[in-house]
Each structure stands twice: as structure tokens, then as C-alpha cells.
mmCIF file of C-alpha atoms in Angstrom:
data_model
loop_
_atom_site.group_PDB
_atom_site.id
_atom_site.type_symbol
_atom_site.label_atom_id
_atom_site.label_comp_id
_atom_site.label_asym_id
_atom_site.label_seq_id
_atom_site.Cartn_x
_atom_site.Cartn_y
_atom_site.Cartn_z
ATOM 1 C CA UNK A 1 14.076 56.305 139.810
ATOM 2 C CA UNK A 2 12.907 53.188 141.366
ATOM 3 C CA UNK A 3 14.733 52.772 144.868
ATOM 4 C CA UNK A 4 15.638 48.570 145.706
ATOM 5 C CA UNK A 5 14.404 47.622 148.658
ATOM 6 C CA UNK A 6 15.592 44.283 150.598
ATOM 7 C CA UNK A 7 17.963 41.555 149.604
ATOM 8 C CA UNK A 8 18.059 42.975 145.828
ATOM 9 C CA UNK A 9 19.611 46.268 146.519
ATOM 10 C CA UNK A 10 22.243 44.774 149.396
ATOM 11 C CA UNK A 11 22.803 42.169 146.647
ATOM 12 C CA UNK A 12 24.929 44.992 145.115
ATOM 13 C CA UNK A 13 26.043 46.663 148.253
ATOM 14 C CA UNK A 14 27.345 43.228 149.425
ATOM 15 C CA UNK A 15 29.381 43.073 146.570
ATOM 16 C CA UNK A 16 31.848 46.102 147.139
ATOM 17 C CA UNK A 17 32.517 45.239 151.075
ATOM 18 C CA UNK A 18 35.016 43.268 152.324
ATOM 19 C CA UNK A 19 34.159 43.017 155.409
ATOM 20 C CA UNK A 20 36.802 40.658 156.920
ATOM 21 C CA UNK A 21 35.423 38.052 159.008
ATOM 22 C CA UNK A 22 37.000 34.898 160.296
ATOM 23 C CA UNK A 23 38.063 32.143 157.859
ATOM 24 C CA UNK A 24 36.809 28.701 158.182
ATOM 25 C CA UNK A 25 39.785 27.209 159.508
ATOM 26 C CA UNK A 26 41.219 24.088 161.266
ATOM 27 C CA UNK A 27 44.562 23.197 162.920
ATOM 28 C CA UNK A 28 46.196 19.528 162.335
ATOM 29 C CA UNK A 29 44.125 16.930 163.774
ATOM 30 C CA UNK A 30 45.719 13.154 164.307
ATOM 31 C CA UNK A 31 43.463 10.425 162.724
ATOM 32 C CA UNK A 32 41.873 8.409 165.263
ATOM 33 C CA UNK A 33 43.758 10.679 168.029
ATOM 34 C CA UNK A 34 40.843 12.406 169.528
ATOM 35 C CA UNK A 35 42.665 15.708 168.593
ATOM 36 C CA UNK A 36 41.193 18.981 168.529
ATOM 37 C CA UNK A 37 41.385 22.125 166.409
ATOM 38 C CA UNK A 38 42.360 25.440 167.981
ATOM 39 C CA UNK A 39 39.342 27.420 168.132
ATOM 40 C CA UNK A 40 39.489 31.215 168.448
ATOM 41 C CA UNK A 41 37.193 33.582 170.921
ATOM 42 C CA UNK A 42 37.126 35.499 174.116
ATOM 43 C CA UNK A 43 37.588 39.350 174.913
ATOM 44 C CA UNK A 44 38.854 41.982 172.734
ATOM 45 C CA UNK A 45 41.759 43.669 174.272
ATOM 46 C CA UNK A 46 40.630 46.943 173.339
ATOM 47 C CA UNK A 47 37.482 46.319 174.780
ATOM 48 C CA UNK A 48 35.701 46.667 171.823
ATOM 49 C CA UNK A 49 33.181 43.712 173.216
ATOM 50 C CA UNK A 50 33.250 39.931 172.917
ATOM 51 C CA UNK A 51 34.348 38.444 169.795
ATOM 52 C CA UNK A 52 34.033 34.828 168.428
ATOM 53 C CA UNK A 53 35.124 33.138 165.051
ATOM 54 C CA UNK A 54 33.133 30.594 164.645
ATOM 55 C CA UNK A 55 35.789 27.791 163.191
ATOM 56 C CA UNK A 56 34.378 24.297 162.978
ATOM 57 C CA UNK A 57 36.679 21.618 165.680
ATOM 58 C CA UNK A 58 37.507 18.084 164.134
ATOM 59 C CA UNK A 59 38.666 15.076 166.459
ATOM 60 C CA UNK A 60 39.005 11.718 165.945
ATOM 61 C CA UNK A 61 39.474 9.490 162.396
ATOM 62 C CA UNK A 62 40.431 13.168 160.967
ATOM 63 C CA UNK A 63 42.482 14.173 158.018
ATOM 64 C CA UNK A 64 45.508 15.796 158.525
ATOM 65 C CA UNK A 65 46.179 19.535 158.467
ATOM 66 C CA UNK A 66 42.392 20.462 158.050
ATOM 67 C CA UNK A 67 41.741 19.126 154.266
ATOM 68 C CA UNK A 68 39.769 16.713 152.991
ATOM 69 C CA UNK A 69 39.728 12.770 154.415
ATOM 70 C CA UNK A 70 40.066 9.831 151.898
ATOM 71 C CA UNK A 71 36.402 8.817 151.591
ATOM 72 C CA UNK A 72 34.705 8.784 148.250
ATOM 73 C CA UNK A 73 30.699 9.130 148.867
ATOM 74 C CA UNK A 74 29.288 5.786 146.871
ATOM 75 C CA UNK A 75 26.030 8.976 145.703
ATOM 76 C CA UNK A 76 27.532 10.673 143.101
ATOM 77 C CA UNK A 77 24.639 13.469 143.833
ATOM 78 C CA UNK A 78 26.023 14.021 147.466
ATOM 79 C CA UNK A 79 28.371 16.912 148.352
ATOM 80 C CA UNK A 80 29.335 18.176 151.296
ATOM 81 C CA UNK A 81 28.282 21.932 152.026
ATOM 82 C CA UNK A 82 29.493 24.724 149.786
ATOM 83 C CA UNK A 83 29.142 27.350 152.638
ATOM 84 C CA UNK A 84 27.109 28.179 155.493
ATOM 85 C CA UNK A 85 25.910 30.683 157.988
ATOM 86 C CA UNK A 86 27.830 30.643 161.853
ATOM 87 C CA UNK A 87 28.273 32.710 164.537
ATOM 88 C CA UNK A 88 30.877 35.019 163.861
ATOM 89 C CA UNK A 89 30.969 38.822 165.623
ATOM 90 C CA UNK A 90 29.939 39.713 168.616
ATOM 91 C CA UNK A 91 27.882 43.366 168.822
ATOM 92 C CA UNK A 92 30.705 45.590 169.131
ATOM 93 C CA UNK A 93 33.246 43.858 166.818
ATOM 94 C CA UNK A 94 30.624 43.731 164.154
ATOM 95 C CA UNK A 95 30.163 47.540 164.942
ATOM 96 C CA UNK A 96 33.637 48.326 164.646
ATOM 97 C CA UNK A 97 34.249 46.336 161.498
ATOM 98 C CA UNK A 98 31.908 46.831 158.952
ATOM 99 C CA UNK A 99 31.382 50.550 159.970
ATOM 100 C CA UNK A 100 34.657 50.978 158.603
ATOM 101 C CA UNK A 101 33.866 49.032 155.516
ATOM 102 C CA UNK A 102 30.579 50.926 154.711
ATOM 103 C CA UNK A 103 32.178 53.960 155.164
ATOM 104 C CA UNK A 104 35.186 52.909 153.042
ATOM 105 C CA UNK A 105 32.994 51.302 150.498
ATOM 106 C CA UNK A 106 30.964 54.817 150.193
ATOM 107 C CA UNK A 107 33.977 56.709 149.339
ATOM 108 C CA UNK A 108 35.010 54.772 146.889
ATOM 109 C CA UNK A 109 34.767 55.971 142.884
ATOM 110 C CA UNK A 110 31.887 55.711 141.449
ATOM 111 C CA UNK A 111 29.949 54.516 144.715
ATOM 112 C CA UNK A 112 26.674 56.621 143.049
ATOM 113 C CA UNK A 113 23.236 56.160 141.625
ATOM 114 C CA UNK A 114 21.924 52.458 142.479
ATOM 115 C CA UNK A 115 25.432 51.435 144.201
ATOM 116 C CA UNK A 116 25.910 53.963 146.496
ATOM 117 C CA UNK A 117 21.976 53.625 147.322
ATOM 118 C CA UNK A 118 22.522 50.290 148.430
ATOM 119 C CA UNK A 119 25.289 51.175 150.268
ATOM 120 C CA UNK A 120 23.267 54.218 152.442
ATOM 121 C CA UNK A 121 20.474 51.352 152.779
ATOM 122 C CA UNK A 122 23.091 48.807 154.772
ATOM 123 C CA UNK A 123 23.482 51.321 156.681
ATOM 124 C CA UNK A 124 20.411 52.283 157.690
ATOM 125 C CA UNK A 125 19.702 48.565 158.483
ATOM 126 C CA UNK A 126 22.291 47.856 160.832
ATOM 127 C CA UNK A 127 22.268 51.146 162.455
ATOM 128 C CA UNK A 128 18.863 53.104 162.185
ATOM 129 C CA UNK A 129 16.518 50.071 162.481
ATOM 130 C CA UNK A 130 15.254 49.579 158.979
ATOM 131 C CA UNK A 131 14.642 46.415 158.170
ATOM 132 C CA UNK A 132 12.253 44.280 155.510
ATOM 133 C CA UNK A 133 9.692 41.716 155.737
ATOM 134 C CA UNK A 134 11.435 38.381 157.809
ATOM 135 C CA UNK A 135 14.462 40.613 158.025
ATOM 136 C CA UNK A 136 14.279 43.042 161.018
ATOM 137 C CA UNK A 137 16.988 46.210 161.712
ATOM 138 C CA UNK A 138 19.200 46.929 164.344
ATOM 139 C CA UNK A 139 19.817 49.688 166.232
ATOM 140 C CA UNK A 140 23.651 51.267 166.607
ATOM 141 C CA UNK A 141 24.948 47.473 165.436
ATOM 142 C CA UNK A 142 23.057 46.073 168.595
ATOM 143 C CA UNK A 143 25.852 47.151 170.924
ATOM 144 C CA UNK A 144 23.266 47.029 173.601
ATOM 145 C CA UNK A 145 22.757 43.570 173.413
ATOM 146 C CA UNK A 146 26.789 43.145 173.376
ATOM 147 C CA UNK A 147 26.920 39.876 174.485
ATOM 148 C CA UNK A 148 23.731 38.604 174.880
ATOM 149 C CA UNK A 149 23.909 37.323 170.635
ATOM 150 C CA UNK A 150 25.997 37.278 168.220
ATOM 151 C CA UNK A 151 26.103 38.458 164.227
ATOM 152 C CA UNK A 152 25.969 35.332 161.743
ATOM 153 C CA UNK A 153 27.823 35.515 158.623
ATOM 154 C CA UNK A 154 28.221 33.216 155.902
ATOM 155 C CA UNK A 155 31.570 30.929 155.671
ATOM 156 C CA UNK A 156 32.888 29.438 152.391
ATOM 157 C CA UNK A 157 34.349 25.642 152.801
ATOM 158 C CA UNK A 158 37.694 25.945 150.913
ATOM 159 C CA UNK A 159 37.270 22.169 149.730
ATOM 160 C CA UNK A 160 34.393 23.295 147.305
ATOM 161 C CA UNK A 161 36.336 24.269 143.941
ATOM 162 C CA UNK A 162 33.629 25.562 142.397
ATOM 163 C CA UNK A 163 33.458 29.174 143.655
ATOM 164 C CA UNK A 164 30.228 29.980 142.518
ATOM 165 C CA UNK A 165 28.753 27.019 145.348
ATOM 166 C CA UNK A 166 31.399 28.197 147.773
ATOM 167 C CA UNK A 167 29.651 31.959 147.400
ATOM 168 C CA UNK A 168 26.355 31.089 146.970
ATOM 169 C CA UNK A 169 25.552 32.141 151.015
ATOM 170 C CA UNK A 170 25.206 35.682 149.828
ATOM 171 C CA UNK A 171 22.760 36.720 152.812
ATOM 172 C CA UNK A 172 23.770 39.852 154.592
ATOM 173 C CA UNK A 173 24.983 39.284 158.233
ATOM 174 C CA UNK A 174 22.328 38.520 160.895
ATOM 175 C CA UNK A 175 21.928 38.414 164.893
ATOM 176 C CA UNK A 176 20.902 35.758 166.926
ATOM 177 C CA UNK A 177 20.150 35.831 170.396
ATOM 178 C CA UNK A 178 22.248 33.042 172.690
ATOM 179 C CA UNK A 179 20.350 30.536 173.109
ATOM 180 C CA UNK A 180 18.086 30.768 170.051
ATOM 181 C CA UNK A 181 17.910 28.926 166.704
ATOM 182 C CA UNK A 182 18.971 31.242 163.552
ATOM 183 C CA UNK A 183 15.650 32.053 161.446
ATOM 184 C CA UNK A 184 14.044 29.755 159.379
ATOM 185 C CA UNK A 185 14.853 31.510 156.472
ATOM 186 C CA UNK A 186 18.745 30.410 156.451
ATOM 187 C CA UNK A 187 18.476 27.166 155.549
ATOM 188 C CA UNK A 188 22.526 27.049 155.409
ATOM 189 C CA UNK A 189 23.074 28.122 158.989
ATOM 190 C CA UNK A 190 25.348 25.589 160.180
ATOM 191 C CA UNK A 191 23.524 22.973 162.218
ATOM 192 C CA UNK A 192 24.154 19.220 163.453
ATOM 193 C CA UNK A 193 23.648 17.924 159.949
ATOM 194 C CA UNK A 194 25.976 19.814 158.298
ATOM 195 C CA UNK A 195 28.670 19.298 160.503
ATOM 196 C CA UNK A 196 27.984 15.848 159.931
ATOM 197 C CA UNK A 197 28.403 16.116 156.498
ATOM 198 C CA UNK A 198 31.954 17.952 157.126
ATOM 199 C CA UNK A 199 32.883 16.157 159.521
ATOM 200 C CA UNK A 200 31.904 13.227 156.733
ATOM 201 C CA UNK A 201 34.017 14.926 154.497
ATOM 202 C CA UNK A 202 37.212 15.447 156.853
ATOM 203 C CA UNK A 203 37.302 11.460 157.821
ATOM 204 C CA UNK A 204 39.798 9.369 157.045
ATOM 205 C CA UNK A 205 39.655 5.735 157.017
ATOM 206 C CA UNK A 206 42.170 3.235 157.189
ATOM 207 C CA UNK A 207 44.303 2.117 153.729
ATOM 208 C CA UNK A 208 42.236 -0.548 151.857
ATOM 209 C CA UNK A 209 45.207 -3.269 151.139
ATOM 210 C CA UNK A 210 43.957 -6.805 150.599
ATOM 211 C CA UNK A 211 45.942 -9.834 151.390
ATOM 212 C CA UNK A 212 46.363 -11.882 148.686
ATOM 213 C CA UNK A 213 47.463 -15.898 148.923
ATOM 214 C CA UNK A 214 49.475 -16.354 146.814
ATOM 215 C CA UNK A 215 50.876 -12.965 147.080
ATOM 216 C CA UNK A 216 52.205 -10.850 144.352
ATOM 217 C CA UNK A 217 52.822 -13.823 142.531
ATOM 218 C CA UNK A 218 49.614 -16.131 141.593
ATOM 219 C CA UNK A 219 48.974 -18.940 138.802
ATOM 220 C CA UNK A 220 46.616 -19.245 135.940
ATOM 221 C CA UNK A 221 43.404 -21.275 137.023
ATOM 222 C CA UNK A 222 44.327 -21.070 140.241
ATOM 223 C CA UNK A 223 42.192 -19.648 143.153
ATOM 224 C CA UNK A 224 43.771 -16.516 144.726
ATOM 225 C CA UNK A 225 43.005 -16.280 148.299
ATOM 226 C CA UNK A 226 41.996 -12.701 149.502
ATOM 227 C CA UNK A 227 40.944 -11.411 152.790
ATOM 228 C CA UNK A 228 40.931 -8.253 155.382
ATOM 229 C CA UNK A 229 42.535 -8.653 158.635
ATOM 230 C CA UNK A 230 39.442 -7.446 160.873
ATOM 231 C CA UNK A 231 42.001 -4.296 162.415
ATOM 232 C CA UNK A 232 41.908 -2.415 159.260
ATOM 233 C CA UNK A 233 38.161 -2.099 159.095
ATOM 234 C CA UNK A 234 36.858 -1.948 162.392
ATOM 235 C CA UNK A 235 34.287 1.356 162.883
ATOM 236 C CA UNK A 236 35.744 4.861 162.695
ATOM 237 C CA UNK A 237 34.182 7.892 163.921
ATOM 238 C CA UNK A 238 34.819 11.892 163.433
ATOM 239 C CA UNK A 239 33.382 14.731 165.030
ATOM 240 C CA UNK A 240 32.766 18.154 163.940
ATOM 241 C CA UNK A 241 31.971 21.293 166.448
ATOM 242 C CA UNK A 242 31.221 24.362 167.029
ATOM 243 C CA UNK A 243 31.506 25.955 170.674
ATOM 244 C CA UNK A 244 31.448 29.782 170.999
ATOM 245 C CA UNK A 245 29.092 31.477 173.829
ATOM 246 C CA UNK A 246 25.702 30.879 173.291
ATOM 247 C CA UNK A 247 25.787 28.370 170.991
ATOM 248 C CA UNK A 248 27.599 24.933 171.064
ATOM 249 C CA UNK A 249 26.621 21.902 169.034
ATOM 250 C CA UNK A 250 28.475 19.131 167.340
ATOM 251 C CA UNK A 251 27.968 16.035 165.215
ATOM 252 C CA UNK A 252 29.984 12.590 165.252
ATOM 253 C CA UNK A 253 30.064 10.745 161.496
ATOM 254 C CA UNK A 254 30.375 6.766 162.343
ATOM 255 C CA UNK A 255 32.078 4.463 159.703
ATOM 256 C CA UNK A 256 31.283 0.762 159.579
ATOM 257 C CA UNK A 257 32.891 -1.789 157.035
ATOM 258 C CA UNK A 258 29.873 -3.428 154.662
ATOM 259 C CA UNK A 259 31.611 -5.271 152.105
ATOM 260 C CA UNK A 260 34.976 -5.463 149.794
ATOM 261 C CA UNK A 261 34.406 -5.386 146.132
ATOM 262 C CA UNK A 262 37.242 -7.493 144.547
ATOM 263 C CA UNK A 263 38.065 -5.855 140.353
ATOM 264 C CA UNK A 264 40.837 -7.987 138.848
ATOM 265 C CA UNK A 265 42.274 -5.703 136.297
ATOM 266 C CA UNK A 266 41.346 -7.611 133.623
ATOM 267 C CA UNK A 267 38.137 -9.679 131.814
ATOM 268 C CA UNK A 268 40.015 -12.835 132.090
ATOM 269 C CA UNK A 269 39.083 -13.597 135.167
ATOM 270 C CA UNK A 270 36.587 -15.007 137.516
ATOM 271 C CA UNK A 271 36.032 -13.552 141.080
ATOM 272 C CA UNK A 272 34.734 -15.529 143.867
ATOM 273 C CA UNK A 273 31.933 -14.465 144.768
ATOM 274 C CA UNK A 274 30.592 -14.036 140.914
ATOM 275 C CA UNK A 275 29.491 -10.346 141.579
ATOM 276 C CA UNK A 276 33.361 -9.692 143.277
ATOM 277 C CA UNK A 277 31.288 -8.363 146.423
ATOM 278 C CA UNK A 278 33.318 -9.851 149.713
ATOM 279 C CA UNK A 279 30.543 -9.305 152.513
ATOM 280 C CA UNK A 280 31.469 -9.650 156.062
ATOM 281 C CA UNK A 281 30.339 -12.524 158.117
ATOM 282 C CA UNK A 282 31.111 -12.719 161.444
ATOM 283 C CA UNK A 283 33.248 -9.990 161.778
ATOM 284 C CA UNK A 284 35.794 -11.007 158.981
ATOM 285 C CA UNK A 285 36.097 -10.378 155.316
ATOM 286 C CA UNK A 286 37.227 -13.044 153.720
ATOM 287 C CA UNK A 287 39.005 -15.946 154.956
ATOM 288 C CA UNK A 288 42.941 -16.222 155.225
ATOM 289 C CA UNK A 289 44.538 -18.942 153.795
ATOM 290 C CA UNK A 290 45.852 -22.066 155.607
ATOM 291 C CA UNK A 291 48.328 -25.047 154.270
ATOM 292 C CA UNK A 292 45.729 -27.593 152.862
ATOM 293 C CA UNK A 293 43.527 -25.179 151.278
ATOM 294 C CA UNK A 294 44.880 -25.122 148.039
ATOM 295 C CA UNK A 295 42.104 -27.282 146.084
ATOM 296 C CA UNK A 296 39.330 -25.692 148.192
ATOM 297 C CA UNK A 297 37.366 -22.587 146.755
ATOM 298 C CA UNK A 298 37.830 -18.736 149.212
ATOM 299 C CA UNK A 299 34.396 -17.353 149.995
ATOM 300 C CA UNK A 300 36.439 -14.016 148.806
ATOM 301 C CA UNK A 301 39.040 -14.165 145.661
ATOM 302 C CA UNK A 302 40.202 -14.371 141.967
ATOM 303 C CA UNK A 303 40.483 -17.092 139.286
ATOM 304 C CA UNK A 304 42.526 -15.870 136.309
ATOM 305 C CA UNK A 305 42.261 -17.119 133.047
ATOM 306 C CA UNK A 306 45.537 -15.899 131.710
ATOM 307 C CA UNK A 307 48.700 -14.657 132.688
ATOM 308 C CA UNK A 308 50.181 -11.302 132.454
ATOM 309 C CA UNK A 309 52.698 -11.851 130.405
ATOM 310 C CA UNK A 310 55.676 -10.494 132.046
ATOM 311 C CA UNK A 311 53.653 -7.206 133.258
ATOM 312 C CA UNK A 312 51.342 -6.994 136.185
ATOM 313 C CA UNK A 313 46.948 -6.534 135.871
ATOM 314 C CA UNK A 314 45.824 -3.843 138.384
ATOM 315 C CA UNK A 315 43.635 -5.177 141.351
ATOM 316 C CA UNK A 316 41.060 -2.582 142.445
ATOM 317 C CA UNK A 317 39.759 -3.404 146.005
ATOM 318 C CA UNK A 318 37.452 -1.150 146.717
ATOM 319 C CA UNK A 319 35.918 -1.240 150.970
ATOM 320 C CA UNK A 320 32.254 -0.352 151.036
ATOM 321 C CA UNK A 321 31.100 2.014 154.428
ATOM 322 C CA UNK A 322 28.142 2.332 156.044
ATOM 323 C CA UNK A 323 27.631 5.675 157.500
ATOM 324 C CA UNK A 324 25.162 7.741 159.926
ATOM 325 C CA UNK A 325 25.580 10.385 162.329
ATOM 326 C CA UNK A 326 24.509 11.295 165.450
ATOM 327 C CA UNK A 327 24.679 14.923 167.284
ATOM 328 C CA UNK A 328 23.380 17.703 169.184
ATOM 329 C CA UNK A 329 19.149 16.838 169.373
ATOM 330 C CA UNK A 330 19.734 14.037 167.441
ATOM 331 C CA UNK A 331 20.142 10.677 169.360
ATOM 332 C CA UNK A 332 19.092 8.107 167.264
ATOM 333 C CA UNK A 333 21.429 7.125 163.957
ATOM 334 C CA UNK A 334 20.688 8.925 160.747
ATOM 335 C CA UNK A 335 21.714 7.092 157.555
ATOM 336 C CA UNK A 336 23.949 9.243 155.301
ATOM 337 C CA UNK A 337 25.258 8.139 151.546
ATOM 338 C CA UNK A 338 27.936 5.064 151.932
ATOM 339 C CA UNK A 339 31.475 5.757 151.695
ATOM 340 C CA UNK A 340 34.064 3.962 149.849
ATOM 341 C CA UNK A 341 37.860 3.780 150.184
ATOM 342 C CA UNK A 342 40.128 2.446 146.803
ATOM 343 C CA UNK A 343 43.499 0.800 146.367
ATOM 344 C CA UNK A 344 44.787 -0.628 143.538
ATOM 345 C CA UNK A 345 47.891 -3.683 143.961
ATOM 346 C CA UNK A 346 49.620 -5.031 141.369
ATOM 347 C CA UNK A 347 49.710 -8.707 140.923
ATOM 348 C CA UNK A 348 51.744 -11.020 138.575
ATOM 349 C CA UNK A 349 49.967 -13.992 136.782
ATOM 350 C CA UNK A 350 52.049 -16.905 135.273
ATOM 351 C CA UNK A 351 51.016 -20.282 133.769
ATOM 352 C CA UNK A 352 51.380 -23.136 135.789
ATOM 353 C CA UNK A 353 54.692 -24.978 134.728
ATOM 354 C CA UNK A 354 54.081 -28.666 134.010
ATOM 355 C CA UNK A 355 57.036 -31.434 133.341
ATOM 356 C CA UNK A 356 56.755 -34.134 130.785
ATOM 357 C CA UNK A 357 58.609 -37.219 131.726
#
């Protein structure tokens, strides 16, 4: 019989523990509010050593409850992180935890031949020192280093609803010493970037509603007047963290307003600009209207053709965002996929009532 060695045979082993670690978690946070998330860690009561969960903190332009924000990436190839690898146990916890579940796991039917091998070998690794190539053992759970590291374990985002992504970190839990980076190996281990990217997928921005002169009521051939007041796109920033001993870094996702993308709701009409794209210039989008305007052309609007007879055509505005971060090692701005935020207003169109005399 050929005996697995490495990541193969704990592949399996993995599989039938349940070792209960720390969700990925976050408390209500208040959009724009600078509110935290509750963040667990300190001494075990039993002192059974220092324990951490590593939950990722969101403040500022923050959706509500923990979820997902409102912001639509403009890549269609970018997602935010299915998982990742964080500081999670410290020595003595880990110890007391998954001892139980290997020993549990072992007595369970029909724990034999290759499964129960892989079991005896996760055992060996975290207490007897055997380890593999770029994966070294430990000895007794490193409960002499209690508090000096921590074990790393992989963390599934519950936004992902594909479960195979939110399981794909499948890697074994690992040490790292305070103070040190996690091996280059885990290329998931939760870093500035990716709490960028969460903290990208947590924002919310403000409510895209255009104001429209006329409003809700416009005329055929016609220019309808649209703009932005400048308060409803003015930059917007989140922050994600993660602050347990030894190892503290965070990431702050900045939002700026590009442009407003005007989509009447129908082919009978004209949009002003020809592509529908609204850009800012200085500082505004668009230009409200004034009394005397009415035979000049809006550097942001609609011409329709026809009306709506008696119903309503759906205008999509849709508010383009530039994003970057910046975090922990990382001072300069790095560019990340724009965002976009959608709202859709109805709007009646009638013909223009003329009198013959």
C-alpha cells in the first residue's frame, strides 16, 4: 500500500474535521459613520492561552449589518475574494480544539485504510514534528510558543454563493510568528489588498437619482434638463481591518464620481451628450436648469422623439466610480476596477399641445 504523504493525504483528513474556528463576521456598521465592527480576542478564561478570531472591522461608507454595499464593479472578471487565510488560534486554543477533533474524527466508522492514515498523519504534524517540503511540523501544537504566533486558518466570505470558491482555501492550518509575513506559499492569506477588495465590496455609495427639468413630466422634442447636485457624489471611502496581537493591518477603498451615463428607456430619443456620458467639469455634473433656458441645449440630458403614450419609459442613470486603495505598506493609490451605482426613474412624455386659431 502506497502511504500519501503531504497536502494529498490531509486533503482527505481535512475533509472529516470540523474543527470549529471563528466565522468571518461583522457587526452593523453606519454608512459614512466611521463605525466599527466588534472584534473578538483576549484571554481564555480557562487559561487555556490567548485566543484571537480574526474577524475583518469595516468603518466608514459601509453597508449595513455586515453584507454586501451597492456597488456593481464596471470588470465583469473582478470578484471580490472567495476565502482567505487569517490569524485565528492562538497555541493552546488550537491545541485544545482540534485535538478533540482528531481524536473524534479517528473514532468515527469507517475512519480505516487511507482515511484513518491521513488522520494519524495530522497528527503527527501538529504534534510530533513531521512536516513536508515548505510545510514544517510542530511540536505539542506549539504551546511553547503560546503567544509569541498564532495558527492561520482559512475563512470563507459568506457573500461568495458559489461554495466551491468559498472552499477553495483548503490548506491545513499554519503558524506564524508575530511579527512575520505568512509563507509565500498562501497566496490567499489575507493582506492589504484583499481587504481592499472587501472592503470594496462592503461600500456603499450614495442613491444615484438624477434631477430632471422638466420633472416627471417632459415634452416631445423638447430638451430635458438633467443634473447631480455635487452632495450626492462627492468621494466616499471604506476601510477594512484586521487587529489581533501580532498582526494589524488595514486597507481604505476611496470612491470618486467620473461620469453619469444618461439611458432613456427607449430608441426614440436623443441624449445630450450623443454617447449619454455626463462627465464632470468643475466639480458638477450637469447643469441645473434656470428660467430662460428653455431654447438653450444642457451639456447633460434627453431629447425624445415620442411620447409615452399614457405609460412611463424607464430612465437608467447609471454614476461611474473611480476607485483605488491605499493601506498598510502601501502609500501611494492603487487603481482597482471602477464601480458603478444604477437607478432607474420613471418619466412621462407627452406631445406638445398646439392651438389653431
Amino acid at each position: 500500500m502506497t502511504f500519501w504523504t503531504g497536502a494529498t493525504a490531509l486533503t482527505l483528513a481535512i475533509g472529516t474535521i470540523t474543527l470549529a474556528e471563528p466565522a468571518y463576521a461583522a457587526e452593523p456598521a453606519s454608512n459614512g459613520g466611521g463605525s466599527n465592527t466588534e472584534q473578538q480576542g483576549g484571554s481564555d478564561k480557562s487559561g487555556n492561552g490567548i485566543y484571537a478570531a480574526a474577524k475583518v472591522q469595516y468603518s466608514g461608507a459601509v453597508a449595513k449589518g455586515g453584507g454586501s454595499g451597492n456597488v456593481a464593479s464596471a470588470d465583469v472578471n473582478w470578484n471580490p475574494p472567495p476565502c482567505w487565510y487569517a490569524p485565528t488560534y492562538g497555541a493552546k486554543e488550537f491545541k485544545k480544539k482540534m485535538s478533540k477533533e482528531l481524536k473524534d474524527a479517528a473514532s468515527a466508522p469507517g475512519m480505516s485504510g487511507h482515511a484513518g492514515a491521513a488522520i494519524n498523519e495530522l497528527q503527527r504534524h501538529y504534534e510530533d514534528d513531521y512536516g513536508w517540503t515548505d510545510t514544517p511540523g510542530y511540536k505539542d501544537y506549539n504551546v511553547d510558543k503560546d503567544g509569541e504566533g498564532m495558527f492561520w486558518a482559512a475563512v470563507e466570505n459568506p457573500d461568495e454563493p458559489d461554495i466551491l470558491k468559498r472552499t477553495s482555501c483548503s490548506d491545513i492550518p499554519f503558524w506564524v510568528e508575530n511579527g512575520e509575513a505568512p509563507p509565500p506559499q498562501y497566496e490567499e492569506a489575507i493582506s492589504p489588498e484583499i481587504l481592499a477588495a472587501l472592503a470594496y465590496q462592503h461600500m456603499e455609495l450614495p442613491k444615484t437619482k438624477v434631477t430632471l427639468a422638466p420633472d416627471g413630466t417632459t415634452k416631445v422634442k423638447l430638451p430635458t434638463w438633467a443634473w447631480l447636485d455635487k452632495a450626492e457624489f462627492d468621494e466616499v471611502k471604506a476601510t477594512a481591518a484586521i487587529n489581533v496581537p501580532g498582526f494589524n493591518i488595514e486597507a481604505t477603498t476611496t470612491a470618486r464620481p467620473r461620469s453619469l451615463t444618461l439611458d432613456p428607456g427607449t430608441e426614440d430619443a436623443t441624449t445630450l451628450p450623443a454617447n449619454g456620458e455626463c462627465p464632470i467639469v468643475d466639480g458638477k455634473i450637469g447643469e441645473p436648469y434656470a428660467k430662460g433656458k428653455a431654447k438653450e441645449t444642457p451639456p447633460c440630458g434627453i431629447v425624445y422623439g415620442r411620447s409615452s403614450g399614457g405609460a412611463t419609459f424607464p430612465l437608467k442613470a447609471s454614476l461611474t466610480w473611480e476607485i483605488s486603495w491605499t493601506g498598510t505598506g502601501q502609500d501611494a493609490a492603487v487603481g482597482m476596477p471602477d464601480g458603478k451605482i444604477e437607478a432607474v426613474q420613471d418619466v412621462t412624455v407627452e406631445e406638445v399641445q398646439s392651438i389653431n386659431r
